[in-house]
Amino acid sequence: MATFRQWGWWAAIAAAGAATQAAAQAPGSLERGRYLMQTVVACGNCHFQRGPQGQPLPEKGLSGGMLFDEPPFKAYASNITPDPETGIGKWTDAQLAKAIREGIRPDGRVIGPPMPIEFYRHLADDDLAALIAYLRAQPPVKNAVPASTYTMPLPPNYGPPVKSVTAPPRSDKVKYGRYLADIAHCMECHTPRNDKGMLETARRGAGGQVFKGPWGASVSRNLTPHPSGLKGWSDAEIAKAIRTGMDRQGKPYRPPMGFGFYEGISEPDMAALVAYLRSLKPLPFAGAQK
Ligand code: HEC
Ligand code: HEC
């Protein structure tokens, strides 16, 4: 079976380079946007253009086109480069902010799944501004992406308008870690879903979602501090798994988790993420879902 490494997905992404840690912390800055985008937020895991075998093509930027063929929908990730015709070049900053954090486009149409809007609603104002600064600074790439089709009704919105969000202080490791996990949408994949496809928030982190692709089928793991989860793992082992995409025996994990991005997560941010995982309610593994 092809592994993540054999797909060569990492090298290409890691080569994009990371900002210096100090610059990466400046609120609202382009460097902060670069850090978030190339590590923890990883919009490129969905919005990079893909090659014939599904491998990301970072050199083509966030020009979209990846197909999520997951009935009841067939969604194509949009081109979010500043190309005025096929991308978001004509959108204002406020329009981009509303699209990313609330899932509403300038023409009022709702952005459908799998874009994890419920989690992006937690994006702090300055981090959202940093992401937008990054998007604006990218070269425009022409790539017309087909329209998505949804055979289920989309919600009219994902909640009331988001007025203003401030991230918790970094000194509160558990809270800041939760913030990072939200904007990385870890729990979108690591929480089981009910038969309506909704996340079972009472079983946050218990894993069990199945992801099919050219790699076969991967099953999200239990991230809670339960014996069937991360209880027996050291902090360093957890960090290593997230950064290198390899388990404790050195066996590579399969997609779609964006390991190639997470390699660049800073030490303090990783410590906060791990502290948050340790704070989850211990739950038995949800079991691979149908
Ligand atoms: C899990 C995959 C996924 C992730 C992660 C993701 N997106 Fe998306 N995004 C999509 C899909 C699929 C669509 C198209 C949905 C549709 O057609 O309604 C989309 C649509 C969009 C749109 C609408 C563009 C248009 O022309 O209509 C914007 C803007 C956007 N994404 C920005 C972002 C940003 C910024 C991030 C990171 C903070 C991000 N997305 C992360 C999958 C994703
Ligand atoms: C797009 C879905 C997705 C996202 C987002 C995601 N993961 Fe994962 N994760 C998975 C899958 C699937 C696996 C198992 C892969 C395999 O078995 O080959 C996994 C494996 C792991 C493992 C290995 C655990 C073990 O028991 O071996 C850890 C730790 C982990 N993820 C943490 C995280 C964290 C922290 C985040 C957010 C920063 C995150 N994941 C985001 C899908 C995802």
Short mmCIF file of C-alpha atoms and ligand atoms in Angstrom, two decimals:
data_model
loop_
_atom_site.label_atom_id
_atom_site.label_comp_id
_atom_site.label_asym_id
_atom_site.label_seq_id
_atom_site.Cartn_x
_atom_site.Cartn_y
_atom_site.Cartn_z
CA MET A 1 0.00 0.00 0.00
CA ALA A 2 1.25 3.47 -0.83
CA THR A 3 2.24 5.37 2.29
CA PHE A 4 2.17 9.04 2.98
CA ARG A 5 5.92 9.28 2.50
CA GLN A 6 5.85 7.34 -0.74
CA TRP A 7 3.37 9.85 -2.05
CA GLY A 8 6.07 12.44 -1.50
CA TRP A 9 3.51 14.76 0.04
CA TRP A 10 5.77 16.02 2.75
CA ALA A 11 8.92 17.17 1.10
CA ALA A 12 7.00 19.49 -1.17
CA ILE A 13 5.08 21.14 1.63
CA ALA A 14 7.91 21.38 4.14
CA ALA A 15 10.08 22.98 1.43
CA ALA A 16 7.74 25.96 1.44
CA GLY A 17 9.75 27.13 4.48
CA ALA A 18 8.61 28.65 7.74
CA ALA A 19 8.80 32.16 9.16
CA THR A 20 11.05 32.90 12.12
CA GLN A 21 9.26 32.29 15.39
CA ALA A 22 9.38 35.92 16.52
CA ALA A 23 8.00 37.28 13.25
CA ALA A 24 5.39 34.53 13.21
CA GLN A 25 3.89 35.87 16.44
CA ALA A 26 3.35 39.48 15.29
CA PRO A 27 -0.46 39.91 15.44
CA GLY A 28 -2.22 40.40 12.12
CA SER A 29 1.05 40.39 10.17
CA LEU A 30 1.86 38.68 6.89
CA GLU A 31 4.48 36.59 8.72
CA ARG A 32 1.89 35.46 11.23
CA GLY A 33 -0.39 34.55 8.31
CA ARG A 34 2.40 32.58 6.66
CA TYR A 35 3.12 30.69 9.88
CA LEU A 36 -0.55 29.81 10.45
CA MET A 37 -1.15 28.87 6.84
CA GLN A 38 1.98 26.73 6.50
CA THR A 39 1.58 24.96 9.83
CA VAL A 40 -1.37 24.72 12.16
CA VAL A 41 -4.23 26.12 10.03
CA ALA A 42 -3.10 24.41 6.80
CA CYS A 43 -5.82 25.61 4.41
CA GLY A 44 -3.57 24.13 1.71
CA ASN A 45 -4.35 20.59 2.84
CA CYS A 46 -7.65 21.14 1.01
CA HIS A 47 -6.99 24.17 -1.22
CA PHE A 48 -3.72 23.18 -2.90
CA GLN A 49 -4.11 22.11 -6.47
CA ARG A 50 -3.56 18.35 -6.75
CA GLY A 51 -1.71 16.18 -9.24
CA PRO A 52 -3.10 13.09 -10.99
CA GLN A 53 -2.41 10.84 -7.99
CA GLY A 54 -3.88 13.28 -5.53
CA GLN A 55 -0.52 14.69 -4.49
CA PRO A 56 -0.53 18.39 -3.54
CA LEU A 57 1.16 20.81 -5.94
CA PRO A 58 2.19 23.65 -3.59
CA GLU A 59 3.91 25.46 -6.49
CA LYS A 60 0.42 26.09 -7.93
CA GLY A 61 -0.62 27.71 -4.68
CA LEU A 62 -4.07 27.63 -3.16
CA SER A 63 -5.68 27.37 -6.58
CA GLY A 64 -8.05 24.60 -5.57
CA GLY A 65 -9.78 21.88 -7.55
CA MET A 66 -9.46 18.98 -5.11
CA LEU A 67 -12.63 16.88 -5.26
CA PHE A 68 -14.38 15.62 -2.13
CA ASP A 69 -16.68 12.92 -3.50
CA GLU A 70 -18.56 12.15 -0.31
CA PRO A 71 -22.26 11.63 -0.97
CA PRO A 72 -24.52 13.56 -0.36
CA PHE A 73 -22.06 15.99 -1.88
CA LYS A 74 -19.46 16.36 -4.55
CA ALA A 75 -17.47 19.40 -3.48
CA TYR A 76 -14.48 21.00 -5.16
CA ALA A 77 -12.14 23.15 -3.09
CA SER A 78 -12.27 26.69 -4.45
CA ASN A 79 -9.44 28.66 -6.00
CA ILE A 80 -8.51 31.11 -3.21
CA THR A 81 -5.60 32.80 -4.99
CA PRO A 82 -6.06 36.50 -5.93
CA ASP A 83 -6.91 35.69 -9.57
CA PRO A 84 -9.78 38.11 -10.35
CA GLU A 85 -11.66 35.70 -12.64
CA THR A 86 -11.20 32.23 -11.14
CA GLY A 87 -10.12 33.15 -7.59
CA ILE A 88 -10.95 35.65 -4.87
CA GLY A 89 -9.16 38.66 -6.44
CA LYS A 90 -12.30 40.81 -6.51
CA TRP A 91 -13.33 40.17 -2.91
CA THR A 92 -12.72 42.80 -0.23
CA ASP A 93 -11.02 41.91 3.07
CA ALA A 94 -14.38 42.09 4.83
CA GLN A 95 -15.92 39.73 2.28
CA LEU A 96 -13.06 37.27 2.72
CA ALA A 97 -13.37 37.46 6.49
CA LYS A 98 -17.08 36.69 6.31
CA ALA A 99 -16.48 33.79 3.92
CA ILE A 100 -13.75 32.20 6.05
CA ARG A 101 -15.24 32.73 9.51
CA GLU A 102 -18.97 32.56 8.74
CA GLY A 103 -19.11 30.58 5.50
CA ILE A 104 -21.07 33.23 3.59
CA ARG A 105 -19.86 34.39 0.17
CA PRO A 106 -20.19 38.00 -1.08
CA ASP A 107 -23.25 36.98 -3.13
CA GLY A 108 -24.87 35.45 -0.03
CA ARG A 109 -24.36 31.81 -1.01
CA VAL A 110 -23.27 29.54 1.85
CA ILE A 111 -19.97 27.66 1.59
CA GLY A 112 -20.69 23.94 1.98
CA PRO A 113 -18.79 21.11 3.64
CA PRO A 114 -16.18 19.87 4.06
CA MET A 115 -14.85 23.38 4.75
CA PRO A 116 -14.86 23.36 8.58
CA ILE A 117 -16.67 26.65 9.15
CA GLU A 118 -17.99 25.65 12.62
CA PHE A 119 -14.36 25.62 13.73
CA TYR A 120 -13.26 28.71 11.81
CA ARG A 121 -15.91 30.69 13.68
CA HIS A 122 -13.36 30.61 16.52
CA LEU A 123 -10.64 32.38 14.49
CA ALA A 124 -9.44 35.46 16.39
CA ASP A 125 -9.74 38.80 14.56
CA ASP A 126 -5.97 39.29 14.30
CA ASP A 127 -5.31 35.74 13.09
CA LEU A 128 -8.08 36.09 10.52
CA ALA A 129 -6.50 39.37 9.34
CA ALA A 130 -3.11 37.62 9.14
CA LEU A 131 -4.56 34.81 7.00
CA ILE A 132 -6.17 37.35 4.69
CA ALA A 133 -2.89 39.29 4.41
CA TYR A 134 -1.24 36.01 3.40
CA LEU A 135 -3.91 35.19 0.79
CA ARG A 136 -3.54 38.68 -0.72
CA ALA A 137 0.23 38.34 -0.94
CA GLN A 138 0.07 35.17 -3.06
CA PRO A 139 0.53 35.23 -6.84
CA PRO A 140 -2.77 34.90 -8.72
CA VAL A 141 -3.19 31.48 -10.34
CA LYS A 142 -5.78 30.95 -13.06
CA ASN A 143 -7.67 27.73 -12.40
CA ALA A 144 -11.39 27.45 -13.03
CA VAL A 145 -12.80 25.00 -10.49
CA PRO A 146 -16.09 23.16 -11.23
CA ALA A 147 -19.10 24.07 -9.07
CA SER A 148 -19.79 21.83 -6.08
CA THR A 149 -23.07 19.94 -5.89
CA TYR A 150 -24.93 19.18 -2.67
CA THR A 151 -27.96 16.88 -2.70
CA MET A 152 -28.68 17.69 0.93
CA PRO A 153 -29.92 21.10 2.07
CA LEU A 154 -27.16 23.45 3.20
CA PRO A 155 -27.86 25.48 6.33
CA PRO A 156 -28.84 29.14 5.72
CA ASN A 157 -25.82 30.05 7.88
CA TYR A 158 -23.52 28.55 10.51
CA GLY A 159 -24.80 30.76 13.31
CA PRO A 160 -25.28 34.46 14.01
CA PRO A 161 -22.74 36.92 12.53
CA VAL A 162 -19.38 36.76 14.33
CA LYS A 163 -18.65 40.22 15.71
CA SER A 164 -15.24 39.96 17.33
CA VAL A 165 -13.08 37.12 18.61
CA THR A 166 -9.97 37.33 20.79
CA ALA A 167 -7.69 34.31 21.24
CA PRO A 168 -7.13 33.13 24.84
CA PRO A 169 -3.77 34.15 26.35
CA ARG A 170 -0.85 31.88 25.45
CA SER A 171 -0.06 31.58 29.16
CA ASP A 172 -3.21 29.45 29.54
CA LYS A 173 -1.82 26.42 27.73
CA VAL A 174 -4.99 24.32 27.78
CA LYS A 175 -7.24 27.13 26.52
CA TYR A 176 -4.74 28.31 23.92
CA GLY A 177 -4.24 24.69 22.86
CA ARG A 178 -7.96 24.35 22.35
CA TYR A 179 -7.92 27.52 20.26
CA LEU A 180 -5.16 26.05 18.08
CA ALA A 181 -6.99 22.72 17.79
CA ASP A 182 -10.11 24.62 16.69
CA ILE A 183 -8.39 26.60 13.96
CA ALA A 184 -6.59 23.41 12.90
CA HIS A 185 -10.00 21.67 12.96
CA CYS A 186 -8.44 18.57 14.62
CA MET A 187 -11.77 17.56 16.12
CA GLU A 188 -13.60 17.77 12.80
CA CYS A 189 -11.79 14.54 11.93
CA HIS A 190 -11.15 13.07 15.37
CA THR A 191 -14.76 13.16 16.69
CA PRO A 192 -17.29 10.50 15.64
CA ARG A 193 -20.36 11.55 13.65
CA ASN A 194 -23.98 10.53 14.23
CA ASP A 195 -26.18 9.03 11.51
CA LYS A 196 -27.05 12.53 10.29
CA GLY A 197 -23.38 13.25 9.74
CA MET A 198 -23.20 15.71 12.66
CA LEU A 199 -20.23 15.66 15.04
CA GLU A 200 -21.05 13.96 18.34
CA THR A 201 -19.56 16.66 20.53
CA ALA A 202 -20.14 14.59 23.69
CA ARG A 203 -17.54 12.18 22.28
CA ARG A 204 -15.04 14.86 21.29
CA GLY A 205 -11.73 13.31 20.28
CA ALA A 206 -12.83 9.66 20.43
CA GLY A 207 -11.92 9.11 16.75
CA GLY A 208 -13.49 6.54 14.45
CA GLN A 209 -14.14 8.52 11.26
CA VAL A 210 -13.14 6.63 8.13
CA PHE A 211 -11.37 8.43 5.28
CA LYS A 212 -11.24 6.68 1.93
CA GLY A 213 -8.88 7.66 -0.85
CA PRO A 214 -6.08 6.43 -3.07
CA TRP A 215 -4.41 5.35 0.20
CA GLY A 216 -7.20 2.89 1.02
CA ALA A 217 -9.09 3.73 4.19
CA SER A 218 -7.64 5.45 7.27
CA VAL A 219 -9.47 5.73 10.58
CA SER A 220 -9.04 8.74 12.84
CA ARG A 221 -7.54 7.79 16.21
CA ASN A 222 -8.71 8.34 19.73
CA LEU A 223 -6.93 11.49 20.97
CA THR A 224 -8.38 11.41 24.49
CA PRO A 225 -6.35 10.32 27.56
CA HIS A 226 -7.92 6.85 27.59
CA PRO A 227 -5.99 3.56 27.39
CA SER A 228 -7.41 3.14 23.85
CA GLY A 229 -6.20 6.69 23.12
CA LEU A 230 -3.11 8.66 24.08
CA LYS A 231 -2.98 7.75 27.77
CA GLY A 232 0.28 5.79 27.60
CA TRP A 233 2.00 8.29 25.30
CA SER A 234 4.63 10.82 26.40
CA ASP A 235 4.29 14.44 25.30
CA ALA A 236 7.28 13.94 23.01
CA GLU A 237 5.70 10.90 21.38
CA ILE A 238 2.49 12.80 20.67
CA ALA A 239 4.43 15.75 19.24
CA LYS A 240 6.50 13.41 17.09
CA ALA A 241 3.43 11.65 15.68
CA ILE A 242 1.83 14.98 14.73
CA ARG A 243 5.01 16.44 13.26
CA THR A 244 6.45 13.43 11.43
CA GLY A 245 3.31 11.46 10.59
CA MET A 246 4.78 8.29 12.05
CA ASP A 247 3.52 6.20 14.91
CA ARG A 248 5.55 5.05 17.90
CA GLN A 249 6.86 2.08 15.92
CA GLY A 250 7.96 4.34 13.08
CA LYS A 251 5.14 3.22 10.80
CA PRO A 252 3.80 6.04 8.59
CA TYR A 253 0.24 7.25 8.99
CA ARG A 254 -1.91 7.72 5.92
CA PRO A 255 -3.71 10.87 4.70
CA PRO A 256 -5.75 13.00 4.98
CA MET A 257 -4.21 14.51 8.16
CA GLY A 258 -1.87 17.33 7.07
CA PHE A 259 1.34 16.05 8.68
CA GLY A 260 3.50 17.90 6.16
CA PHE A 261 2.12 21.17 7.50
CA TYR A 262 2.21 20.22 11.16
CA GLU A 263 5.95 19.57 10.93
CA GLY A 264 6.42 23.34 11.27
CA ILE A 265 4.31 23.86 14.41
CA SER A 266 6.38 25.84 16.95
CA GLU A 267 7.45 24.34 20.29
CA PRO A 268 5.11 26.47 22.44
CA ASP A 269 2.17 25.84 20.11
CA MET A 270 2.82 22.09 20.17
CA ALA A 271 3.07 22.14 23.97
CA ALA A 272 -0.30 23.92 24.11
CA LEU A 273 -1.91 21.43 21.71
CA VAL A 274 -0.65 18.50 23.77
CA ALA A 275 -1.84 20.13 27.01
CA TYR A 276 -5.28 20.50 25.44
CA LEU A 277 -5.39 16.84 24.32
CA ARG A 278 -4.44 15.82 27.86
CA SER A 279 -7.37 17.86 29.20
CA LEU A 280 -9.99 16.00 27.12
CA LYS A 281 -12.45 13.72 28.83
CA PRO A 282 -11.06 10.14 28.60
CA LEU A 283 -13.33 8.16 26.27
CA PRO A 284 -13.07 4.71 24.72
CA PHE A 285 -12.24 4.62 21.02
CA ALA A 286 -15.44 5.19 19.03
CA GLY A 287 -14.64 2.32 16.65
CA ALA A 288 -14.33 2.62 12.88
CA GLN A 289 -17.60 4.08 11.60
CA LYS A 290 -19.49 2.66 8.66
C1 HEC B 1 -11.45 20.26 4.75
C2 HEC B 1 -11.20 21.01 3.52
C3 HEC B 1 -11.10 22.51 3.59
C4 HEC B 1 -10.33 23.27 4.43
C5 HEC B 1 -9.41 22.80 5.55
C6 HEC B 1 -10.51 24.63 4.02
N1 HEC B 1 -11.39 24.71 2.98
FE1 HEC B 1 -12.02 26.42 2.08
N2 HEC B 1 -13.30 25.34 0.91
C7 HEC B 1 -13.34 23.96 0.86
C8 HEC B 1 -14.34 23.56 -0.13
C9 HEC B 1 -14.68 22.13 -0.53
C10 HEC B 1 -14.89 24.76 -0.65
C11 HEC B 1 -16.01 24.87 -1.69
C12 HEC B 1 -17.33 24.62 -0.98
C13 HEC B 1 -18.53 24.95 -1.86
O1 HEC B 1 -18.43 24.81 -3.10
O2 HEC B 1 -19.56 25.40 -1.31
C14 HEC B 1 -14.21 25.85 0.03
C15 HEC B 1 -14.48 27.19 -0.20
C16 HEC B 1 -13.73 28.24 0.30
C17 HEC B 1 -13.95 29.64 -0.02
C18 HEC B 1 -15.01 30.19 -0.97
C19 HEC B 1 -14.34 30.61 -2.25
C20 HEC B 1 -15.27 30.87 -3.42
O3 HEC B 1 -14.77 31.28 -4.49
O4 HEC B 1 -16.48 30.66 -3.31
C21 HEC B 1 -12.99 30.36 0.66
C22 HEC B 1 -12.78 31.86 0.65
C23 HEC B 1 -12.20 29.41 1.41
N3 HEC B 1 -12.68 28.13 1.16
C24 HEC B 1 -11.11 29.75 2.20
C25 HEC B 1 -10.46 28.85 3.05
C26 HEC B 1 -9.43 29.23 3.98
C27 HEC B 1 -8.83 30.62 4.11
C28 HEC B 1 -9.10 28.10 4.69
C29 HEC B 1 -8.15 27.98 5.85
C30 HEC B 1 -8.43 28.88 6.95
C31 HEC B 1 -9.91 27.02 4.16
N4 HEC B 1 -10.72 27.52 3.17
C32 HEC B 1 -9.86 25.72 4.61
C33 HEC B 1 -12.61 23.08 1.62
C34 HEC B 1 -11.75 23.44 2.67
C1 HEC B 2 -8.43 15.65 7.87
C2 HEC B 2 -8.61 14.81 9.06
C3 HEC B 2 -7.66 15.02 10.22
C4 HEC B 2 -7.30 16.21 10.82
C5 HEC B 2 -7.72 17.63 10.46
C6 HEC B 2 -6.43 15.86 11.91
N1 HEC B 2 -6.26 14.50 11.96
FE1 HEC B 2 -5.08 13.50 13.29
N2 HEC B 2 -5.39 11.77 12.27
C7 HEC B 2 -6.32 11.59 11.27
C8 HEC B 2 -6.29 10.20 10.84
C9 HEC B 2 -7.17 9.59 9.77
C10 HEC B 2 -5.30 9.54 11.63
C11 HEC B 2 -4.86 8.08 11.55
C12 HEC B 2 -4.02 7.85 10.28
C13 HEC B 2 -3.66 6.40 10.03
O1 HEC B 2 -4.03 5.56 10.86
O2 HEC B 2 -2.98 6.11 9.03
C14 HEC B 2 -4.76 10.57 12.54
C15 HEC B 2 -3.79 10.34 13.50
C16 HEC B 2 -3.44 11.23 14.51
C17 HEC B 2 -2.56 10.93 15.62
C18 HEC B 2 -1.89 9.59 15.91
C19 HEC B 2 -2.54 8.95 17.14
C20 HEC B 2 -2.28 7.48 17.31
O3 HEC B 2 -2.91 6.88 18.22
O4 HEC B 2 -1.51 6.86 16.58
C21 HEC B 2 -2.48 12.06 16.40
C22 HEC B 2 -1.70 12.26 17.68
C23 HEC B 2 -3.32 13.06 15.76
N3 HEC B 2 -3.89 12.52 14.62
C24 HEC B 2 -3.53 14.34 16.25
C25 HEC B 2 -4.14 15.37 15.52
C26 HEC B 2 -4.12 16.76 15.92
C27 HEC B 2 -3.55 17.30 17.21
C28 HEC B 2 -4.75 17.45 14.93
C29 HEC B 2 -4.91 18.94 14.78
C30 HEC B 2 -3.68 19.71 14.89
C31 HEC B 2 -5.17 16.47 13.92
N4 HEC B 2 -4.79 15.23 14.33
C32 HEC B 2 -5.86 16.80 12.76
C33 HEC B 2 -7.11 12.59 10.71
C34 HEC B 2 -7.01 13.95 10.96
#
